[in-house]
mmCIF file of C-alpha atoms and ligand atoms in Angstrom:
data_model
loop_
_atom_site.group_PDB
_atom_site.id
_atom_site.type_symbol
_atom_site.label_atom_id
_atom_site.label_comp_id
_atom_site.label_asym_id
_atom_site.label_seq_id
_atom_site.Cartn_x
_atom_site.Cartn_y
_atom_site.Cartn_z
ATOM 1 C CA UNK A 1 59.967 135.377 204.395
ATOM 2 C CA UNK A 2 61.571 137.210 207.972
ATOM 3 C CA UNK A 3 64.516 139.347 207.434
ATOM 4 C CA UNK A 4 67.591 137.609 208.061
ATOM 5 C CA UNK A 5 70.248 139.464 210.178
ATOM 6 C CA UNK A 6 73.548 139.274 208.356
ATOM 7 C CA UNK A 7 77.389 139.962 208.934
ATOM 8 C CA UNK A 8 79.212 139.983 205.604
ATOM 9 C CA UNK A 9 82.906 138.945 206.026
ATOM 10 C CA UNK A 10 85.012 139.885 202.932
ATOM 11 C CA UNK A 11 87.804 140.703 201.030
ATOM 12 C CA UNK A 12 86.797 142.896 198.086
ATOM 13 C CA UNK A 13 87.055 141.567 194.726
ATOM 14 C CA UNK A 14 84.849 142.111 192.223
ATOM 15 C CA UNK A 15 83.212 139.420 192.927
ATOM 16 C CA UNK A 16 82.362 140.124 196.529
ATOM 17 C CA UNK A 17 81.566 143.156 195.026
ATOM 18 C CA UNK A 18 78.434 141.894 193.785
ATOM 19 C CA UNK A 19 77.774 139.926 196.664
ATOM 20 C CA UNK A 20 77.875 142.803 198.985
ATOM 21 C CA UNK A 21 75.506 144.690 195.967
ATOM 22 C CA UNK A 22 72.836 141.830 195.687
ATOM 23 C CA UNK A 23 72.796 142.078 199.917
ATOM 24 C CA UNK A 24 72.409 145.633 199.746
ATOM 25 C CA UNK A 25 69.601 145.536 197.168
ATOM 26 C CA UNK A 26 67.638 143.297 199.241
ATOM 27 C CA UNK A 27 66.589 145.250 202.440
ATOM 28 C CA UNK A 28 63.343 143.562 202.639
ATOM 29 C CA UNK A 29 64.741 140.188 203.364
ATOM 30 C CA UNK A 30 68.521 140.642 204.680
ATOM 31 C CA UNK A 31 69.495 142.922 207.529
ATOM 32 C CA UNK A 32 73.424 143.845 206.761
ATOM 33 C CA UNK A 33 74.562 144.289 210.427
ATOM 34 C CA UNK A 34 78.016 144.942 209.237
ATOM 35 C CA UNK A 35 80.896 144.256 206.779
ATOM 36 C CA UNK A 36 83.955 143.256 208.333
ATOM 37 C CA UNK A 37 87.061 142.884 206.180
ATOM 38 C CA UNK A 38 89.994 141.117 205.838
ATOM 39 C CA UNK A 39 93.177 140.736 204.034
ATOM 40 C CA UNK A 40 92.774 138.445 201.107
ATOM 41 C CA UNK A 41 92.536 139.310 197.312
ATOM 42 C CA UNK A 42 94.539 142.487 198.185
ATOM 43 C CA UNK A 43 95.976 143.702 201.475
ATOM 44 C CA UNK A 44 93.735 144.512 204.515
ATOM 45 C CA UNK A 45 93.558 148.565 203.580
ATOM 46 C CA UNK A 46 92.655 147.829 199.781
ATOM 47 C CA UNK A 47 89.862 145.597 201.251
ATOM 48 C CA UNK A 48 88.417 147.870 203.769
ATOM 49 C CA UNK A 49 88.778 150.752 201.389
ATOM 50 C CA UNK A 50 87.139 148.936 198.475
ATOM 51 C CA UNK A 51 84.288 147.620 200.449
ATOM 52 C CA UNK A 52 83.385 151.188 201.629
ATOM 53 C CA UNK A 53 83.842 152.315 197.867
ATOM 54 C CA UNK A 54 80.580 149.638 196.758
ATOM 55 C CA UNK A 55 78.724 151.247 199.975
ATOM 56 C CA UNK A 56 78.832 153.945 198.557
ATOM 57 C CA UNK A 57 77.879 153.063 194.654
ATOM 58 C CA UNK A 58 74.879 151.247 196.238
ATOM 59 C CA UNK A 59 74.097 154.562 198.241
ATOM 60 C CA UNK A 60 74.448 152.603 201.355
ATOM 61 C CA UNK A 61 76.122 154.639 203.721
ATOM 62 C CA UNK A 62 74.537 153.588 206.673
ATOM 63 C CA UNK A 63 76.080 150.260 206.864
ATOM 64 C CA UNK A 64 79.405 150.051 209.213
ATOM 65 C CA UNK A 65 82.376 148.858 207.574
ATOM 66 C CA UNK A 66 85.366 147.372 210.038
ATOM 67 C CA UNK A 67 88.291 146.305 209.671
ATOM 68 C CA UNK A 68 89.968 143.120 210.535
ATOM 69 C CA UNK A 69 93.117 140.747 210.447
ATOM 70 C CA UNK A 70 95.341 141.586 208.589
ATOM 71 C CA UNK A 71 97.242 138.476 207.893
ATOM 72 C CA UNK A 72 96.155 134.599 208.272
ATOM 73 C CA UNK A 73 96.630 133.031 211.697
ATOM 74 C CA UNK A 74 100.169 131.009 211.343
ATOM 75 C CA UNK A 75 101.597 132.164 207.767
ATOM 76 C CA UNK A 76 102.179 134.659 205.320
ATOM 77 C CA UNK A 77 99.639 136.124 203.421
ATOM 78 C CA UNK A 78 99.197 134.989 199.629
ATOM 79 C CA UNK A 79 96.935 137.602 197.809
ATOM 80 C CA UNK A 80 95.557 137.697 194.153
ATOM 81 C CA UNK A 81 96.184 140.610 191.941
ATOM 82 C CA UNK A 82 96.862 138.272 189.255
ATOM 83 C CA UNK A 83 93.178 138.020 189.447
ATOM 84 C CA UNK A 84 91.622 140.962 190.507
ATOM 85 C CA UNK A 85 94.501 143.743 189.724
ATOM 86 C CA UNK A 86 96.355 145.687 191.747
ATOM 87 C CA UNK A 87 93.154 147.612 193.874
ATOM 88 C CA UNK A 88 91.494 144.286 193.846
ATOM 89 C CA UNK A 89 88.621 146.160 192.114
ATOM 90 C CA UNK A 90 90.562 146.847 188.796
ATOM 91 C CA UNK A 91 87.945 147.646 186.383
ATOM 92 C CA UNK A 92 85.647 150.183 186.819
ATOM 93 C CA UNK A 93 86.916 154.060 187.628
ATOM 94 C CA UNK A 94 85.091 154.083 191.354
ATOM 95 C CA UNK A 95 85.816 157.443 193.344
ATOM 96 C CA UNK A 96 87.829 157.571 196.752
ATOM 97 C CA UNK A 97 85.768 156.707 199.337
ATOM 98 C CA UNK A 98 83.979 159.158 201.941
ATOM 99 C CA UNK A 99 82.372 157.376 204.554
ATOM 100 C CA UNK A 100 85.217 156.166 207.202
ATOM 101 C CA UNK A 101 86.065 153.206 208.493
ATOM 102 C CA UNK A 102 84.518 152.323 211.983
ATOM 103 C CA UNK A 103 86.973 152.173 214.412
ATOM 104 C CA UNK A 104 86.356 148.981 216.246
ATOM 105 C CA UNK A 105 88.299 146.189 215.158
ATOM 106 C CA UNK A 106 86.243 143.394 212.777
ATOM 107 C CA UNK A 107 86.539 140.802 215.002
ATOM 108 C CA UNK A 108 85.705 142.811 218.186
ATOM 109 C CA UNK A 109 82.726 143.693 215.686
ATOM 110 C CA UNK A 110 81.676 140.146 214.902
ATOM 111 C CA UNK A 111 81.711 138.846 218.911
ATOM 112 C CA UNK A 112 80.111 142.216 220.250
ATOM 113 C CA UNK A 113 77.058 141.875 217.979
ATOM 114 C CA UNK A 114 76.661 138.181 218.185
ATOM 115 C CA UNK A 115 76.960 138.370 221.915
ATOM 116 C CA UNK A 116 73.603 140.903 221.880
ATOM 117 C CA UNK A 117 71.917 138.317 219.776
ATOM 118 C CA UNK A 118 69.457 135.779 220.683
ATOM 119 C CA UNK A 119 70.615 131.974 219.856
ATOM 120 C CA UNK A 120 70.752 131.187 216.560
ATOM 121 C CA UNK A 121 69.912 134.258 214.599
ATOM 122 C CA UNK A 122 72.829 136.054 212.791
ATOM 123 C CA UNK A 123 73.819 134.087 209.416
ATOM 124 C CA UNK A 124 77.698 135.249 208.776
ATOM 125 C CA UNK A 125 78.844 135.181 205.336
ATOM 126 C CA UNK A 126 82.391 135.094 204.803
ATOM 127 C CA UNK A 127 83.340 135.407 201.265
ATOM 128 C CA UNK A 128 87.553 136.011 201.944
ATOM 129 C CA UNK A 129 89.764 133.589 204.108
ATOM 130 C CA UNK A 130 88.451 132.497 207.514
ATOM 131 C CA UNK A 131 90.499 134.447 209.426
ATOM 132 C CA UNK A 132 88.329 136.978 211.316
ATOM 133 C CA UNK A 133 85.581 134.555 211.620
ATOM 134 C CA UNK A 134 88.374 131.806 213.399
ATOM 135 C CA UNK A 135 89.582 134.067 215.643
ATOM 136 C CA UNK A 136 86.473 135.143 217.329
ATOM 137 C CA UNK A 137 85.169 132.269 217.363
ATOM 138 C CA UNK A 138 88.724 131.208 219.553
ATOM 139 C CA UNK A 139 88.260 134.088 221.584
ATOM 140 C CA UNK A 140 84.597 134.045 222.326
ATOM 141 C CA UNK A 141 83.513 130.325 221.792
ATOM 142 C CA UNK A 142 79.879 131.492 223.290
ATOM 143 C CA UNK A 143 79.013 133.250 220.146
ATOM 144 C CA UNK A 144 79.121 129.909 218.348
ATOM 145 C CA UNK A 145 75.536 129.233 219.299
ATOM 146 C CA UNK A 146 74.373 132.777 218.280
ATOM 147 C CA UNK A 147 75.102 131.585 214.675
ATOM 148 C CA UNK A 148 72.241 130.670 212.813
ATOM 149 C CA UNK A 149 74.002 129.397 209.516
ATOM 150 C CA UNK A 150 77.213 130.020 208.025
ATOM 151 C CA UNK A 151 77.263 130.364 204.038
ATOM 152 C CA UNK A 152 80.658 130.546 202.780
ATOM 153 C CA UNK A 153 82.253 130.742 199.607
ATOM 154 C CA UNK A 154 85.430 128.463 199.507
ATOM 155 C CA UNK A 155 86.968 124.958 198.699
ATOM 156 C CA UNK A 156 86.183 122.955 196.044
ATOM 157 C CA UNK A 157 85.806 118.794 195.142
ATOM 158 C CA UNK A 158 85.426 117.897 191.826
ATOM 159 C CA UNK A 159 87.275 120.681 190.226
ATOM 160 C CA UNK A 160 89.942 120.865 193.184
ATOM 161 C CA UNK A 161 92.170 123.810 193.433
ATOM 162 C CA UNK A 162 92.941 127.258 191.808
ATOM 163 C CA UNK A 163 95.712 128.819 193.918
ATOM 164 C CA UNK A 164 97.143 125.458 193.998
ATOM 165 C CA UNK A 165 96.414 122.091 192.128
ATOM 166 C CA UNK A 166 94.473 121.157 195.073
ATOM 167 C CA UNK A 167 93.158 123.939 196.773
ATOM 168 C CA UNK A 168 90.579 126.709 196.255
ATOM 169 C CA UNK A 169 92.173 130.305 197.366
ATOM 170 C CA UNK A 170 89.863 131.410 200.180
ATOM 171 C CA UNK A 171 90.836 127.934 202.284
ATOM 172 C CA UNK A 172 94.587 127.792 200.994
ATOM 173 C CA UNK A 173 95.148 131.610 202.380
ATOM 174 C CA UNK A 174 94.198 130.359 205.918
ATOM 175 C CA UNK A 175 94.000 126.756 206.318
ATOM 176 C CA UNK A 176 94.004 127.197 209.955
ATOM 177 C CA UNK A 177 91.219 129.225 210.637
ATOM 178 C CA UNK A 178 88.904 127.319 207.768
ATOM 179 C CA UNK A 179 89.801 123.931 210.014
ATOM 180 C CA UNK A 180 88.534 126.172 213.123
ATOM 181 C CA UNK A 181 85.494 127.166 211.358
ATOM 182 C CA UNK A 182 84.603 123.715 210.130
ATOM 183 C CA UNK A 183 85.202 121.627 213.319
ATOM 184 C CA UNK A 184 83.254 124.859 215.079
ATOM 185 C CA UNK A 185 79.947 122.907 215.095
ATOM 186 C CA UNK A 186 78.007 125.846 213.837
ATOM 187 C CA UNK A 187 75.737 124.962 210.941
ATOM 188 C CA UNK A 188 77.766 125.663 207.258
ATOM 189 C CA UNK A 189 76.736 125.759 203.747
ATOM 190 C CA UNK A 190 79.621 125.757 201.512
ATOM 191 C CA UNK A 191 79.830 127.524 198.276
ATOM 192 C CA UNK A 192 82.705 125.296 196.567
ATOM 193 C CA UNK A 193 84.315 125.984 193.023
ATOM 194 C CA UNK A 194 82.252 122.773 192.094
ATOM 195 C CA UNK A 195 78.662 125.186 191.881
ATOM 196 C CA UNK A 196 80.552 128.953 191.190
ATOM 197 C CA UNK A 197 82.471 127.430 188.311
ATOM 198 C CA UNK A 198 78.837 127.316 187.035
ATOM 199 C CA UNK A 199 77.718 130.573 187.571
ATOM 200 C CA UNK A 200 79.470 132.391 184.504
ATOM 201 C CA UNK A 201 79.022 135.728 183.564
ATOM 202 C CA UNK A 202 78.518 134.945 179.850
ATOM 203 C CA UNK A 203 78.677 137.925 177.437
ATOM 204 C CA UNK A 204 74.706 138.458 177.553
ATOM 205 C CA UNK A 205 74.609 137.963 181.258
ATOM 206 C CA UNK A 206 77.023 140.950 181.304
ATOM 207 C CA UNK A 207 75.014 142.774 178.650
ATOM 208 C CA UNK A 208 72.260 142.668 180.485
ATOM 209 C CA UNK A 209 74.013 144.599 183.499
ATOM 210 C CA UNK A 210 75.335 147.149 181.357
ATOM 211 C CA UNK A 211 71.915 147.277 179.872
ATOM 212 C CA UNK A 212 70.448 148.770 183.288
ATOM 213 C CA UNK A 213 72.419 151.868 182.467
ATOM 214 C CA UNK A 214 72.809 153.045 186.381
ATOM 215 C CA UNK A 215 76.092 153.687 187.728
ATOM 216 C CA UNK A 216 75.553 150.219 189.427
ATOM 217 C CA UNK A 217 74.617 148.112 186.461
ATOM 218 C CA UNK A 218 77.879 149.820 184.514
ATOM 219 C CA UNK A 219 80.075 149.324 187.074
ATOM 220 C CA UNK A 220 78.749 145.657 187.701
ATOM 221 C CA UNK A 221 79.474 145.091 184.166
ATOM 222 C CA UNK A 222 83.332 146.552 184.082
ATOM 223 C CA UNK A 223 84.254 144.740 186.969
ATOM 224 C CA UNK A 224 83.189 141.531 185.160
ATOM 225 C CA UNK A 225 85.143 142.918 182.093
ATOM 226 C CA UNK A 226 87.842 142.880 183.887
ATOM 227 C CA UNK A 227 87.558 139.889 186.175
ATOM 228 C CA UNK A 228 86.872 137.745 183.444
ATOM 229 C CA UNK A 229 89.836 138.039 181.228
ATOM 230 C CA UNK A 230 91.888 135.842 184.048
ATOM 231 C CA UNK A 231 89.735 132.713 184.138
ATOM 232 C CA UNK A 232 88.672 132.643 179.828
ATOM 233 C CA UNK A 233 92.324 132.388 179.483
ATOM 234 C CA UNK A 234 93.006 129.796 182.220
ATOM 235 C CA UNK A 235 89.626 127.804 181.916
ATOM 236 C CA UNK A 236 89.037 128.422 178.448
ATOM 237 C CA UNK A 237 85.243 129.524 180.062
ATOM 238 C CA UNK A 238 82.488 131.426 178.454
ATOM 239 C CA UNK A 239 82.807 134.164 181.052
ATOM 240 C CA UNK A 240 84.080 135.018 185.100
ATOM 241 C CA UNK A 241 82.466 132.487 187.697
ATOM 242 C CA UNK A 242 80.791 135.316 189.958
ATOM 243 C CA UNK A 243 81.782 133.086 193.429
ATOM 244 C CA UNK A 244 80.896 135.345 195.962
ATOM 245 C CA UNK A 245 77.487 136.474 194.790
ATOM 246 C CA UNK A 246 76.462 132.931 194.878
ATOM 247 C CA UNK A 247 76.310 132.898 199.042
ATOM 248 C CA UNK A 248 74.120 135.969 199.255
ATOM 249 C CA UNK A 249 71.820 134.378 196.451
ATOM 250 C CA UNK A 250 71.577 131.343 198.239
ATOM 251 C CA UNK A 251 70.334 133.526 201.523
ATOM 252 C CA UNK A 252 67.574 135.120 198.739
ATOM 253 C CA UNK A 253 66.251 132.043 196.696
ATOM 254 C CA UNK A 254 68.031 128.602 198.416
ATOM 255 C CA UNK A 255 65.569 126.493 195.818
ATOM 256 C CA UNK A 256 68.627 128.227 192.772
ATOM 257 C CA UNK A 257 70.855 125.592 194.484
ATOM 258 C CA UNK A 258 71.249 122.167 195.610
ATOM 259 C CA UNK A 259 73.998 120.323 197.438
ATOM 260 C CA UNK A 260 74.765 117.260 199.865
ATOM 261 C CA UNK A 261 75.142 117.305 203.809
ATOM 262 C CA UNK A 262 78.487 115.889 203.958
ATOM 263 C CA UNK A 263 82.067 115.533 206.159
ATOM 264 C CA UNK A 264 84.556 118.732 205.217
ATOM 265 C CA UNK A 265 87.713 118.387 206.557
ATOM 266 C CA UNK A 266 90.656 120.891 205.850
ATOM 267 C CA UNK A 267 94.240 119.588 205.140
ATOM 268 C CA UNK A 268 96.331 122.142 207.294
ATOM 269 C CA UNK A 269 99.905 120.106 207.623
ATOM 270 C CA UNK A 270 100.956 118.812 204.002
ATOM 271 C CA UNK A 271 102.858 121.239 201.746
ATOM 272 C CA UNK A 272 101.712 119.673 198.369
ATOM 273 C CA UNK A 273 97.731 119.627 199.553
ATOM 274 C CA UNK A 274 97.926 122.688 201.657
ATOM 275 C CA UNK A 275 94.088 124.097 202.295
ATOM 276 C CA UNK A 276 92.574 121.294 200.477
ATOM 277 C CA UNK A 277 88.886 120.856 201.684
ATOM 278 C CA UNK A 278 88.839 116.817 201.817
ATOM 279 C CA UNK A 279 84.891 116.662 201.078
ATOM 280 C CA UNK A 280 83.441 113.115 201.590
ATOM 281 C CA UNK A 281 81.009 113.731 198.675
ATOM 282 C CA UNK A 282 80.137 109.859 198.813
ATOM 283 C CA UNK A 283 79.796 109.081 202.281
ATOM 284 C CA UNK A 284 83.350 106.801 202.719
ATOM 285 C CA UNK A 285 84.039 107.653 206.154
ATOM 286 C CA UNK A 286 82.262 107.870 209.329
ATOM 287 C CA UNK A 287 83.367 111.276 209.984
ATOM 288 C CA UNK A 288 80.493 113.692 210.751
ATOM 289 C CA UNK A 289 78.740 115.596 208.569
ATOM 290 C CA UNK A 290 79.341 119.203 209.042
ATOM 291 C CA UNK A 291 78.354 120.996 205.875
ATOM 292 C CA UNK A 292 76.116 121.075 203.013
ATOM 293 C CA UNK A 293 78.399 120.964 200.275
ATOM 294 C CA UNK A 294 76.416 122.944 197.008
ATOM 295 C CA UNK A 295 77.124 121.411 193.746
ATOM 296 C CA UNK A 296 74.679 122.641 191.458
ATOM 297 C CA UNK A 297 73.052 125.714 190.561
ATOM 298 C CA UNK A 298 70.302 127.250 188.328
ATOM 299 C CA UNK A 299 72.658 129.640 186.684
ATOM 300 C CA UNK A 300 69.614 131.230 184.314
ATOM 301 C CA UNK A 301 67.909 131.492 187.689
ATOM 302 C CA UNK A 302 70.587 133.176 189.771
ATOM 303 C CA UNK A 303 71.403 135.870 187.076
ATOM 304 C CA UNK A 304 67.854 136.911 186.520
ATOM 305 C CA UNK A 305 67.659 137.643 190.109
ATOM 306 C CA UNK A 306 71.482 139.349 190.019
ATOM 307 C CA UNK A 307 70.202 141.311 187.258
ATOM 308 C CA UNK A 308 66.779 142.619 188.796
ATOM 309 C CA UNK A 309 68.067 143.403 192.302
ATOM 310 C CA UNK A 310 71.527 145.497 190.699
ATOM 311 C CA UNK A 311 68.369 147.475 188.942
ATOM 312 C CA UNK A 312 67.070 148.407 192.391
ATOM 313 C CA UNK A 313 69.789 150.563 193.232
HETATM 314 C C1 BDR B 401 87.149 133.385 195.757
HETATM 315 O O1 BDR B 401 88.612 133.791 195.815
HETATM 316 C C2 BDR B 401 89.070 135.000 195.755
HETATM 317 O O2 BDR B 401 89.219 135.299 194.565
HETATM 318 C C3 BDR B 401 87.223 135.164 195.114
HETATM 319 O O3 BDR B 401 87.255 136.735 195.705
HETATM 320 C C4 BDR B 401 86.368 134.511 195.992
HETATM 321 O O4 BDR B 401 86.087 134.715 197.269
HETATM 322 C C5 BDR B 401 87.866 132.341 194.525
HETATM 323 O O5 BDR B 401 88.480 131.260 194.873
HETATM 324 CA CA1 CA B 402 86.042 136.890 198.007
#
């Protein structure tokens, strides 16, 4: 496998944290060029802090972390402390980060980095609202060609909404940005709720993290302990869905996932269905296919991969 250059765009978030840890634990396959933070689960100052805490937990203080957009393109920020807690990373007691944030704005970093690379060689991994990515594409349309693939967590079709009856959180927070990204022409792989709700941290799976008995294994178990209380209560499910790590796992083991190449458009106008991912799963329109929409996961394989990689940190 050739080493894939990636930029992780994120709003940590316990599940973002696990996605970042999985990437940092996989240097043979993934070259993390940078981590760009965006406002989402919690405000920007906290996501930028949390990302650095996670790099330090992983022992990877060499990865540059950038702060990006502090609000969506055309509306007020909606946050999700009700899911992730006040800090966004409630659960483990992690130390304040020592590593500093880069001076450069995340959007400038994305533009500059992509411009330095050859066509089709950088994979963008958005784990939060798409504000940074859309802003970069709007300011520098020439960088879209440099993208190998955008593998993102967002949207839903059969599962519909988790923040409104029809919208998934990441897309709902900044539908305008999502619209720009889905119309960009870059190859897109979508990890919607349809698949992430099948990646549940059941008690035995979480105990496997804890049994690693390392700072990383224990912190991951504590994060999911906290995170799962919300979903267990809401859905009556067996554990928390590990949404964002599906993105990193796809880069490492695409064979764990399956889906359909379809047209996906974003609702940006309707008050009732704002942020809905209108996914033409059944091919009932002639609209161009712009995304691989994932629907299935080998959950046991996914958790085996996660546990094995967490053990490396
Ligand atoms: C998405 O929203 C956030 O709460 C999670 O981090 C994930 O990226 C799930 O809807
Ligand atoms: Ca996220």
